[in-house]
């Protein structure tokens, strides 16, 4: 069962809905708190007014043992039974009301506003207003009027306000999300020209960024353009490799075909033996050319990234690599040696690429210096913390005007009789560029050629060298 594809609209709605729901909950708490504060304020005012009204009616009464009907109706009327009152004489005690109603330890002074406070009765929370007034026929006596009510009406009113507010805010959120859905749907239509432009392409890898691309989408289009650039580079390397292979392998393959035809046309043993010698030499040449083409293609790749780059100790790698070529140099009649540092000397790079570079430098010197010559590999530390790797030979060298062309692919000096593909120094140049190193070609003091590769200093202190 296939998974449902992610939807940008749905994700936006979810990202908006969750914080809006949290805000709605927070707003509900705040609204309820504000509504309850407002209800408390209104009820406290009414409660104080009731206490003052009763006190005023008592002051105008020909007080006997009973309250006036108006005062009793005002105090006793409560259809749901949530109001309480008491009238207490300082001399005669409780005159009317609920005797269980809690009283203040100290009654408010005469002539002051009613005192409001919280209390409890039978586990019910009460809001109480108490006021003190003078008895009508006994100036020495005073009456304490206490009026109380439960908090139920206050909370009910706060809940009613909250429900009204929640209903309106929920409706507002639904409208906002609908507008967001509509706006996102309309806004995403700006991608239609980009989509049409991409759909209309066949094999083009040109940049897709343009003035009609929204700035929010530009990071994506620039990433795609960068990918297209890398693909163009890879395709260019592919095409160049095919062209180079066709260019370089045409001659040995043609020679192979000619010598095979010669051996078939003249089956004498000496003719076949001579043809096989030429076939072996041409086969070796084709194999070396193929390996160098592959090495050049690898060297022409993008600069080394952090995963490919490691800390290399050239002071250990280079002498070991030179030592492995000694026996081969002896068979070729070449005096191959090493001069330079023996202590650790670090650079950032890829070990396989650096060894491939050294092999091509040595191969180039051995091939073109000639039998009986001397080839010296030198490694020195530079003043800036980098490293200098050079290979010097005492061969015939090259004319000074040809030095700038030594790094070109398939370039070979015209007066050089040695067979070669002309790719060795091109590979060295490309590997050096991948390592942000420079290559310098110069003639030796007497005769011969020096190829020097200058590596930059490592980016970090050596800890775990490769």
GROMACS .gro file of C-alpha atoms in nm:
model
  466
    1UNK     CA    1   0.000   0.000   0.000
    2UNK     CA    2   0.155   0.328  -0.114
    3UNK     CA    3   0.204   0.606   0.132
    4UNK     CA    4   0.015   0.927   0.079
    5UNK     CA    5   0.236   1.197  -0.063
    6UNK     CA    6   0.305   1.495   0.163
    7UNK     CA    7   0.099   1.804   0.087
    8UNK     CA    8   0.233   2.153   0.132
    9UNK     CA    9  -0.117   2.290   0.190
   10UNK     CA   10  -0.193   2.023   0.450
   11UNK     CA   11   0.138   2.083   0.628
   12UNK     CA   12   0.075   2.456   0.637
   13UNK     CA   13  -0.273   2.402   0.779
   14UNK     CA   14  -0.140   2.165   1.044
   15UNK     CA   15   0.141   2.404   1.136
   16UNK     CA   16  -0.116   2.684   1.169
   17UNK     CA   17  -0.387   2.477   1.336
   18UNK     CA   18  -0.172   2.354   1.625
   19UNK     CA   19  -0.052   2.698   1.741
   20UNK     CA   20  -0.399   2.841   1.681
   21UNK     CA   21  -0.553   2.570   1.897
   22UNK     CA   22  -0.297   2.646   2.168
   23UNK     CA   23  -0.373   3.016   2.137
   24UNK     CA   24  -0.745   2.941   2.152
   25UNK     CA   25  -0.695   2.744   2.474
   26UNK     CA   26  -0.484   3.023   2.623
   27UNK     CA   27  -0.739   3.280   2.510
   28UNK     CA   28  -1.018   3.074   2.668
   29UNK     CA   29  -0.837   3.075   3.001
   30UNK     CA   30  -0.776   3.448   2.978
   31UNK     CA   31  -1.133   3.515   2.868
   32UNK     CA   32  -1.273   3.310   3.155
   33UNK     CA   33  -1.047   3.493   3.399
   34UNK     CA   34  -1.154   3.833   3.263
   35UNK     CA   35  -1.521   3.731   3.258
   36UNK     CA   36  -1.503   3.600   3.614
   37UNK     CA   37  -1.335   3.922   3.729
   38UNK     CA   38  -1.608   4.124   3.561
   39UNK     CA   39  -1.885   3.907   3.713
   40UNK     CA   40  -1.725   3.935   4.058
   41UNK     CA   41  -1.709   4.310   4.027
   42UNK     CA   42  -2.077   4.338   3.924
   43UNK     CA   43  -2.199   4.098   4.193
   44UNK     CA   44  -1.986   4.265   4.461
   45UNK     CA   45  -2.141   4.597   4.372
   46UNK     CA   46  -2.492   4.448   4.383
   47UNK     CA   47  -2.416   4.274   4.711
   48UNK     CA   48  -2.295   4.602   4.866
   49UNK     CA   49  -2.605   4.779   4.736
   50UNK     CA   50  -2.828   4.512   4.891
   51UNK     CA   51  -2.658   4.551   5.229
   52UNK     CA   52  -2.689   4.932   5.217
   53UNK     CA   53  -3.054   4.910   5.107
   54UNK     CA   54  -3.143   4.679   5.395
   55UNK     CA   55  -2.959   4.903   5.640
   56UNK     CA   56  -3.148   5.207   5.509
   57UNK     CA   57  -3.485   5.028   5.533
   58UNK     CA   58  -3.404   4.925   5.890
   59UNK     CA   59  -3.318   5.282   5.979
   60UNK     CA   60  -3.660   5.402   5.860
   61UNK     CA   61  -3.850   5.121   6.033
   62UNK     CA   62  -4.052   5.144   6.354
   63UNK     CA   63  -3.849   4.846   6.467
   64UNK     CA   64  -4.027   4.592   6.674
   65UNK     CA   65  -3.972   4.227   6.656
   66UNK     CA   66  -4.044   4.197   6.285
   67UNK     CA   67  -3.892   4.336   5.964
   68UNK     CA   68  -4.097   4.528   5.718
   69UNK     CA   69  -4.248   4.316   5.443
   70UNK     CA   70  -4.035   4.499   5.184
   71UNK     CA   71  -3.710   4.419   5.367
   72UNK     CA   72  -3.804   4.057   5.426
   73UNK     CA   73  -3.901   4.011   5.059
   74UNK     CA   74  -3.573   4.164   4.945
   75UNK     CA   75  -3.365   3.940   5.167
   76UNK     CA   76  -3.557   3.614   5.149
   77UNK     CA   77  -3.647   3.603   4.782
   78UNK     CA   78  -3.411   3.360   4.614
   79UNK     CA   79  -3.569   3.103   4.378
   80UNK     CA   80  -3.265   2.876   4.381
   81UNK     CA   81  -3.171   2.924   4.749
   82UNK     CA   82  -2.824   3.073   4.708
   83UNK     CA   83  -2.864   3.393   4.917
   84UNK     CA   84  -2.823   3.434   5.290
   85UNK     CA   85  -2.869   3.723   5.531
   86UNK     CA   86  -2.860   3.805   5.897
   87UNK     CA   87  -2.946   4.110   6.111
   88UNK     CA   88  -2.777   4.115   6.447
   89UNK     CA   89  -2.832   4.368   6.723
   90UNK     CA   90  -2.536   4.450   6.938
   91UNK     CA   91  -2.759   4.427   7.249
   92UNK     CA   92  -3.031   4.179   7.156
   93UNK     CA   93  -2.843   3.939   6.927
   94UNK     CA   94  -2.988   3.779   6.614
   95UNK     CA   95  -3.304   3.951   6.498
   96UNK     CA   96  -3.357   3.781   6.161
   97UNK     CA   97  -3.184   3.565   5.904
   98UNK     CA   98  -2.953   3.269   5.914
   99UNK     CA   99  -2.792   3.226   6.248
  100UNK     CA  100  -2.516   3.004   6.098
  101UNK     CA  101  -2.390   3.275   5.870
  102UNK     CA  102  -2.025   3.343   5.964
  103UNK     CA  103  -1.959   3.681   6.122
  104UNK     CA  104  -1.660   3.908   6.121
  105UNK     CA  105  -1.450   3.910   6.433
  106UNK     CA  106  -1.473   4.288   6.429
  107UNK     CA  107  -1.773   4.459   6.272
  108UNK     CA  108  -1.709   4.759   6.043
  109UNK     CA  109  -1.741   5.104   6.204
  110UNK     CA  110  -2.061   5.308   6.172
  111UNK     CA  111  -2.093   5.518   5.859
  112UNK     CA  112  -1.839   5.324   5.653
  113UNK     CA  113  -1.897   5.142   5.327
  114UNK     CA  114  -1.990   4.773   5.341
  115UNK     CA  115  -1.699   4.540   5.393
  116UNK     CA  116  -1.666   4.258   5.140
  117UNK     CA  117  -1.494   3.930   5.222
  118UNK     CA  118  -1.497   3.557   5.141
  119UNK     CA  119  -1.636   3.294   5.375
  120UNK     CA  120  -1.777   2.940   5.383
  121UNK     CA  121  -2.106   2.791   5.499
  122UNK     CA  122  -2.176   2.417   5.485
  123UNK     CA  123  -1.876   2.370   5.254
  124UNK     CA  124  -2.014   2.634   5.019
  125UNK     CA  125  -1.798   2.929   4.926
  126UNK     CA  126  -1.970   3.260   4.996
  127UNK     CA  127  -1.914   3.622   4.912
  128UNK     CA  128  -2.028   3.836   5.207
  129UNK     CA  129  -2.106   4.207   5.248
  130UNK     CA  130  -2.137   4.349   5.602
  131UNK     CA  131  -2.242   4.700   5.700
  132UNK     CA  132  -2.314   4.859   6.042
  133UNK     CA  133  -2.602   5.100   6.109
  134UNK     CA  134  -2.767   5.266   6.412
  135UNK     CA  135  -3.081   5.111   6.570
  136UNK     CA  136  -3.385   5.338   6.506
  137UNK     CA  137  -3.516   5.370   6.872
  138UNK     CA  138  -3.201   5.296   7.065
  139UNK     CA  139  -2.909   5.528   6.988
  140UNK     CA  140  -2.686   5.315   7.206
  141UNK     CA  141  -2.755   5.004   7.000
  142UNK     CA  142  -2.628   4.918   6.652
  143UNK     CA  143  -2.737   4.670   6.387
  144UNK     CA  144  -2.498   4.461   6.182
  145UNK     CA  145  -2.650   4.373   5.845
  146UNK     CA  146  -2.484   4.085   5.663
  147UNK     CA  147  -2.582   3.974   5.313
  148UNK     CA  148  -2.414   3.675   5.144
  149UNK     CA  149  -2.447   3.473   4.829
  150UNK     CA  150  -2.277   3.171   4.675
  151UNK     CA  151  -2.035   3.203   4.380
  152UNK     CA  152  -2.246   2.995   4.145
  153UNK     CA  153  -2.407   3.288   3.964
  154UNK     CA  154  -2.068   3.445   3.909
  155UNK     CA  155  -1.922   3.134   3.750
  156UNK     CA  156  -2.234   3.079   3.539
  157UNK     CA  157  -2.210   3.427   3.397
  158UNK     CA  158  -1.837   3.383   3.331
  159UNK     CA  159  -1.907   3.055   3.149
  160UNK     CA  160  -2.178   3.219   2.939
  161UNK     CA  161  -1.936   3.492   2.834
  162UNK     CA  162  -1.669   3.229   2.765
  163UNK     CA  163  -1.899   3.020   2.544
  164UNK     CA  164  -1.994   3.323   2.341
  165UNK     CA  165  -1.630   3.424   2.301
  166UNK     CA  166  -1.517   3.069   2.212
  167UNK     CA  167  -1.789   3.038   1.950
  168UNK     CA  168  -1.687   3.363   1.786
  169UNK     CA  169  -1.313   3.284   1.803
  170UNK     CA  170  -1.362   2.933   1.665
  171UNK     CA  171  -1.559   3.075   1.377
  172UNK     CA  172  -1.281   3.329   1.323
  173UNK     CA  173  -1.013   3.055   1.320
  174UNK     CA  174  -1.212   2.851   1.067
  175UNK     CA  175  -1.240   3.158   0.847
  176UNK     CA  176  -0.867   3.228   0.881
  177UNK     CA  177  -0.772   2.869   0.792
  178UNK     CA  178  -1.007   2.879   0.494
  179UNK     CA  179  -0.844   3.201   0.378
  180UNK     CA  180  -0.500   3.046   0.430
  181UNK     CA  181  -0.599   2.741   0.224
  182UNK     CA  182  -0.733   2.963  -0.051
  183UNK     CA  183  -0.431   3.195  -0.035
  184UNK     CA  184  -0.179   2.911  -0.044
  185UNK     CA  185  -0.359   2.748  -0.337
  186UNK     CA  186  -0.358   3.076  -0.526
  187UNK     CA  187  -0.003   3.158  -0.420
  188UNK     CA  188   0.137   2.823  -0.538
  189UNK     CA  189   0.022   2.907  -0.888
  190UNK     CA  190   0.331   3.126  -0.923
  191UNK     CA  191   0.520   2.796  -0.962
  192UNK     CA  192   0.322   2.707  -1.274
  193UNK     CA  193   0.557   2.894  -1.514
  194UNK     CA  194   0.859   2.720  -1.357
  195UNK     CA  195   0.687   2.382  -1.382
  196UNK     CA  196   0.592   2.448  -1.744
  197UNK     CA  197   0.947   2.557  -1.823
  198UNK     CA  198   1.089   2.237  -1.676
  199UNK     CA  199   0.827   2.018  -1.844
  200UNK     CA  200   0.907   2.174  -2.182
  201UNK     CA  201   1.271   2.075  -2.165
  202UNK     CA  202   1.408   1.762  -2.323
  203UNK     CA  203   1.783   1.730  -2.256
  204UNK     CA  204   1.870   2.084  -2.154
  205UNK     CA  205   2.063   2.136  -1.832
  206UNK     CA  206   2.072   2.515  -1.843
  207UNK     CA  207   1.984   2.710  -1.525
  208UNK     CA  208   1.614   2.732  -1.439
  209UNK     CA  209   1.636   3.034  -1.210
  210UNK     CA  210   1.476   3.346  -1.352
  211UNK     CA  211   1.302   3.673  -1.265
  212UNK     CA  212   0.964   3.500  -1.233
  213UNK     CA  213   1.087   3.262  -0.958
  214UNK     CA  214   0.970   3.373  -0.611
  215UNK     CA  215   1.248   3.450  -0.366
  216UNK     CA  216   1.121   3.178  -0.129
  217UNK     CA  217   1.181   2.920  -0.403
  218UNK     CA  218   1.521   3.057  -0.508
  219UNK     CA  219   1.718   2.831  -0.266
  220UNK     CA  220   1.554   2.530  -0.434
  221UNK     CA  221   1.612   2.656  -0.789
  222UNK     CA  222   1.972   2.747  -0.708
  223UNK     CA  223   2.029   2.398  -0.567
  224UNK     CA  224   1.879   2.248  -0.884
  225UNK     CA  225   2.098   2.477  -1.097
  226UNK     CA  226   2.404   2.365  -0.900
  227UNK     CA  227   2.301   2.002  -0.959
  228UNK     CA  228   2.259   2.076  -1.329
  229UNK     CA  229   2.607   2.230  -1.327
  230UNK     CA  230   2.757   1.918  -1.173
  231UNK     CA  231   2.570   1.701  -1.424
  232UNK     CA  232   2.699   1.916  -1.710
  233UNK     CA  233   3.050   1.871  -1.576
  234UNK     CA  234   3.006   1.495  -1.547
  235UNK     CA  235   2.862   1.471  -1.898
  236UNK     CA  236   3.146   1.686  -2.028
  237UNK     CA  237   3.395   1.450  -1.859
  238UNK     CA  238   3.211   1.156  -2.011
  239UNK     CA  239   3.220   1.306  -2.359
  240UNK     CA  240   3.584   1.409  -2.320
  241UNK     CA  241   3.677   1.059  -2.203
  242UNK     CA  242   3.509   0.905  -2.506
  243UNK     CA  243   3.681   1.152  -2.738
  244UNK     CA  244   4.019   1.099  -2.570
  245UNK     CA  245   3.981   0.723  -2.577
  246UNK     CA  246   3.890   0.729  -2.946
  247UNK     CA  247   4.184   0.961  -3.015
  248UNK     CA  248   4.443   0.769  -2.818
  249UNK     CA  249   4.333   0.410  -2.885
  250UNK     CA  250   4.287   0.450  -3.259
  251UNK     CA  251   4.660   0.416  -3.334
  252UNK     CA  252   4.737   0.104  -3.123
  253UNK     CA  253   4.416  -0.066  -3.231
  254UNK     CA  254   4.494   0.004  -3.595
  255UNK     CA  255   4.845  -0.128  -3.542
  256UNK     CA  256   4.708  -0.442  -3.379
  257UNK     CA  257   4.483  -0.504  -3.676
  258UNK     CA  258   4.770  -0.454  -3.923
  259UNK     CA  259   5.005  -0.694  -3.743
  260UNK     CA  260   4.730  -0.956  -3.711
  261UNK     CA  261   4.665  -0.929  -4.085
  262UNK     CA  262   5.042  -0.953  -4.152
  263UNK     CA  263   5.071  -1.267  -3.941
  264UNK     CA  264   4.774  -1.426  -4.114
  265UNK     CA  265   4.904  -1.335  -4.459
  266UNK     CA  266   5.257  -1.467  -4.392
  267UNK     CA  267   5.243  -1.766  -4.154
  268UNK     CA  268   5.619  -1.809  -4.144
  269UNK     CA  269   5.742  -1.841  -3.781
  270UNK     CA  270   5.974  -1.539  -3.798
  271UNK     CA  271   5.694  -1.320  -3.935
  272UNK     CA  272   5.446  -1.439  -3.673
  273UNK     CA  273   5.703  -1.388  -3.394
  274UNK     CA  274   5.777  -1.034  -3.509
  275UNK     CA  275   5.404  -0.960  -3.532
  276UNK     CA  276   5.348  -1.094  -3.181
  277UNK     CA  277   5.625  -0.869  -3.045
  278UNK     CA  278   5.458  -0.567  -3.203
  279UNK     CA  279   5.114  -0.684  -3.082
  280UNK     CA  280   5.244  -0.718  -2.726
  281UNK     CA  281   5.400  -0.370  -2.738
  282UNK     CA  282   5.082  -0.215  -2.881
  283UNK     CA  283   4.867  -0.400  -2.625
  284UNK     CA  284   5.080  -0.263  -2.341
  285UNK     CA  285   5.056   0.082  -2.490
  286UNK     CA  286   4.677   0.057  -2.518
  287UNK     CA  287   4.647  -0.071  -2.160
  288UNK     CA  288   4.865   0.213  -2.027
  289UNK     CA  289   4.673   0.469  -2.230
  290UNK     CA  290   4.342   0.334  -2.097
  291UNK     CA  291   4.461   0.346  -1.737
  292UNK     CA  292   4.589   0.700  -1.783
  293UNK     CA  293   4.260   0.810  -1.940
  294UNK     CA  294   4.074   0.673  -1.641
  295UNK     CA  295   4.317   0.843  -1.405
  296UNK     CA  296   4.273   1.172  -1.592
  297UNK     CA  297   3.895   1.139  -1.570
  298UNK     CA  298   3.913   1.083  -1.195
  299UNK     CA  299   4.153   1.374  -1.157
  300UNK     CA  300   3.917   1.605  -1.347
  301UNK     CA  301   3.639   1.549  -1.093
  302UNK     CA  302   3.521   1.816  -0.852
  303UNK     CA  303   3.755   1.938  -0.573
  304UNK     CA  304   3.789   1.710  -0.275
  305UNK     CA  305   3.510   1.737  -0.021
  306UNK     CA  306   3.546   1.694   0.355
  307UNK     CA  307   3.469   1.320   0.339
  308UNK     CA  308   3.747   1.252   0.083
  309UNK     CA  309   4.000   1.481   0.248
  310UNK     CA  310   4.225   1.345   0.520
  311UNK     CA  311   4.545   1.441   0.698
  312UNK     CA  312   4.839   1.288   0.508
  313UNK     CA  313   5.195   1.251   0.632
  314UNK     CA  314   5.406   1.305   0.319
  315UNK     CA  315   5.722   1.251   0.524
  316UNK     CA  316   5.620   0.886   0.552
  317UNK     CA  317   5.423   0.832   0.230
  318UNK     CA  318   5.669   0.970  -0.027
  319UNK     CA  319   5.983   0.777   0.078
  320UNK     CA  320   5.781   0.454   0.096
  321UNK     CA  321   5.633   0.513  -0.250
  322UNK     CA  322   5.976   0.591  -0.399
  323UNK     CA  323   6.122   0.276  -0.240
  324UNK     CA  324   5.858   0.064  -0.414
  325UNK     CA  325   5.974   0.196  -0.753
  326UNK     CA  326   6.346   0.126  -0.703
  327UNK     CA  327   6.349  -0.220  -0.862
  328UNK     CA  328   6.151  -0.098  -1.162
  329UNK     CA  329   6.392   0.195  -1.206
  330UNK     CA  330   6.693  -0.039  -1.187
  331UNK     CA  331   6.549  -0.257  -1.466
  332UNK     CA  332   6.503   0.058  -1.674
  333UNK     CA  333   6.862   0.171  -1.606
  334UNK     CA  334   6.753   0.473  -1.403
  335UNK     CA  335   6.915   0.595  -1.080
  336UNK     CA  336   6.605   0.678  -0.872
  337UNK     CA  337   6.660   0.840  -0.534
  338UNK     CA  338   6.495   1.041  -0.259
  339UNK     CA  339   6.607   1.358  -0.084
  340UNK     CA  340   6.418   1.556   0.172
  341UNK     CA  341   6.264   1.555   0.516
  342UNK     CA  342   6.236   1.243   0.724
  343UNK     CA  343   6.015   1.398   0.990
  344UNK     CA  344   5.632   1.411   0.960
  345UNK     CA  345   5.508   1.666   0.705
  346UNK     CA  346   5.131   1.695   0.678
  347UNK     CA  347   4.889   1.813   0.411
  348UNK     CA  348   4.514   1.779   0.351
  349UNK     CA  349   4.435   1.540   0.068
  350UNK     CA  350   4.347   1.199  -0.066
  351UNK     CA  351   4.622   0.942  -0.030
  352UNK     CA  352   4.539   0.748  -0.349
  353UNK     CA  353   4.537   1.067  -0.558
  354UNK     CA  354   4.869   1.189  -0.415
  355UNK     CA  355   5.032   0.852  -0.485
  356UNK     CA  356   4.887   0.855  -0.836
  357UNK     CA  357   5.038   1.202  -0.884
  358UNK     CA  358   5.381   1.080  -0.768
  359UNK     CA  359   5.365   0.774  -0.996
  360UNK     CA  360   5.294   0.993  -1.298
  361UNK     CA  361   5.576   1.232  -1.207
  362UNK     CA  362   5.821   0.943  -1.176
  363UNK     CA  363   5.689   0.774  -1.493
  364UNK     CA  364   5.728   1.096  -1.689
  365UNK     CA  365   6.084   1.149  -1.566
  366UNK     CA  366   6.187   0.787  -1.622
  367UNK     CA  367   6.029   0.768  -1.969
  368UNK     CA  368   6.172   1.090  -2.108
  369UNK     CA  369   6.504   1.121  -1.920
  370UNK     CA  370   6.637   0.810  -2.089
  371UNK     CA  371   6.845   0.511  -1.982
  372UNK     CA  372   7.143   0.593  -1.761
  373UNK     CA  373   6.988   0.915  -1.626
  374UNK     CA  374   6.921   1.018  -1.266
  375UNK     CA  375   6.575   1.094  -1.121
  376UNK     CA  376   6.550   1.255  -0.777
  377UNK     CA  377   6.233   1.292  -0.571
  378UNK     CA  378   6.259   1.581  -0.324
  379UNK     CA  379   6.024   1.673  -0.038
  380UNK     CA  380   6.066   1.990   0.165
  381UNK     CA  381   5.862   2.191   0.414
  382UNK     CA  382   5.760   2.540   0.304
  383UNK     CA  383   5.779   2.853   0.514
  384UNK     CA  384   5.398   2.892   0.517
  385UNK     CA  385   5.349   2.545   0.668
  386UNK     CA  386   5.280   2.368   0.338
  387UNK     CA  387   5.488   2.111   0.152
  388UNK     CA  388   5.689   2.112  -0.171
  389UNK     CA  389   5.714   1.786  -0.369
  390UNK     CA  390   5.939   1.789  -0.675
  391UNK     CA  391   6.079   1.534  -0.922
  392UNK     CA  392   6.399   1.628  -1.107
  393UNK     CA  393   6.572   1.444  -1.389
  394UNK     CA  394   6.896   1.511  -1.579
  395UNK     CA  395   6.753   1.413  -1.914
  396UNK     CA  396   6.739   1.625  -2.229
  397UNK     CA  397   6.461   1.846  -2.088
  398UNK     CA  398   6.235   2.056  -2.311
  399UNK     CA  399   6.274   2.390  -2.487
  400UNK     CA  400   6.187   2.681  -2.253
  401UNK     CA  401   5.904   2.800  -2.477
  402UNK     CA  402   5.726   2.466  -2.432
  403UNK     CA  403   5.718   2.475  -2.049
  404UNK     CA  404   5.373   2.645  -2.030
  405UNK     CA  405   5.223   2.365  -2.243
  406UNK     CA  406   5.347   2.065  -2.047
  407UNK     CA  407   5.019   2.032  -1.854
  408UNK     CA  408   4.807   2.009  -2.171
  409UNK     CA  409   4.644   1.680  -2.260
  410UNK     CA  410   4.825   1.475  -2.529
  411UNK     CA  411   5.104   1.730  -2.556
  412UNK     CA  412   5.446   1.584  -2.633
  413UNK     CA  413   5.762   1.758  -2.744
  414UNK     CA  414   5.810   1.716  -3.117
  415UNK     CA  415   6.173   1.607  -3.095
  416UNK     CA  416   6.111   1.344  -2.828
  417UNK     CA  417   6.145   0.996  -2.963
  418UNK     CA  418   5.982   0.821  -2.666
  419UNK     CA  419   5.636   0.677  -2.701
  420UNK     CA  420   5.378   0.814  -2.463
  421UNK     CA  421   5.020   0.933  -2.436
  422UNK     CA  422   5.095   1.288  -2.326
  423UNK     CA  423   4.863   1.247  -2.027
  424UNK     CA  424   5.102   1.207  -1.733
  425UNK     CA  425   5.161   1.575  -1.654
  426UNK     CA  426   4.798   1.657  -1.735
  427UNK     CA  427   4.696   1.410  -1.464
  428UNK     CA  428   4.945   1.570  -1.224
  429UNK     CA  429   4.802   1.914  -1.299
  430UNK     CA  430   4.441   1.806  -1.239
  431UNK     CA  431   4.523   1.621  -0.914
  432UNK     CA  432   4.711   1.926  -0.790
  433UNK     CA  433   4.411   2.148  -0.869
  434UNK     CA  434   4.184   1.917  -0.671
  435UNK     CA  435   4.419   1.963  -0.374
  436UNK     CA  436   4.438   2.342  -0.424
  437UNK     CA  437   4.808   2.300  -0.501
  438UNK     CA  438   5.019   2.471  -0.765
  439UNK     CA  439   5.244   2.304  -1.024
  440UNK     CA  440   5.565   2.473  -1.142
  441UNK     CA  441   5.766   2.354  -1.442
  442UNK     CA  442   6.127   2.470  -1.477
  443UNK     CA  443   6.451   2.358  -1.635
  444UNK     CA  444   6.733   2.221  -1.426
  445UNK     CA  445   7.059   2.418  -1.394
  446UNK     CA  446   7.254   2.207  -1.646
  447UNK     CA  447   6.994   2.004  -1.832
  448UNK     CA  448   6.679   1.816  -1.744
  449UNK     CA  449   6.338   1.909  -1.609
  450UNK     CA  450   6.201   1.986  -1.259
  451UNK     CA  451   5.831   1.950  -1.184
  452UNK     CA  452   5.737   2.094  -0.843
  453UNK     CA  453   5.400   2.063  -0.668
  454UNK     CA  454   5.338   2.313  -0.387
  455UNK     CA  455   5.074   2.201  -0.136
  456UNK     CA  456   4.899   2.447   0.096
  457UNK     CA  457   4.930   2.402   0.474
  458UNK     CA  458   4.679   2.168   0.644
  459UNK     CA  459   4.357   2.323   0.770
  460UNK     CA  460   4.383   2.161   1.114
  461UNK     CA  461   4.654   2.056   1.352
  462UNK     CA  462   4.768   1.696   1.292
  463UNK     CA  463   4.606   1.452   1.533
  464UNK     CA  464   4.513   1.137   1.344
  465UNK     CA  465   4.707   1.133   1.017
  466UNK     CA  466   4.610   0.903   0.738
   0.00000   0.00000   0.00000
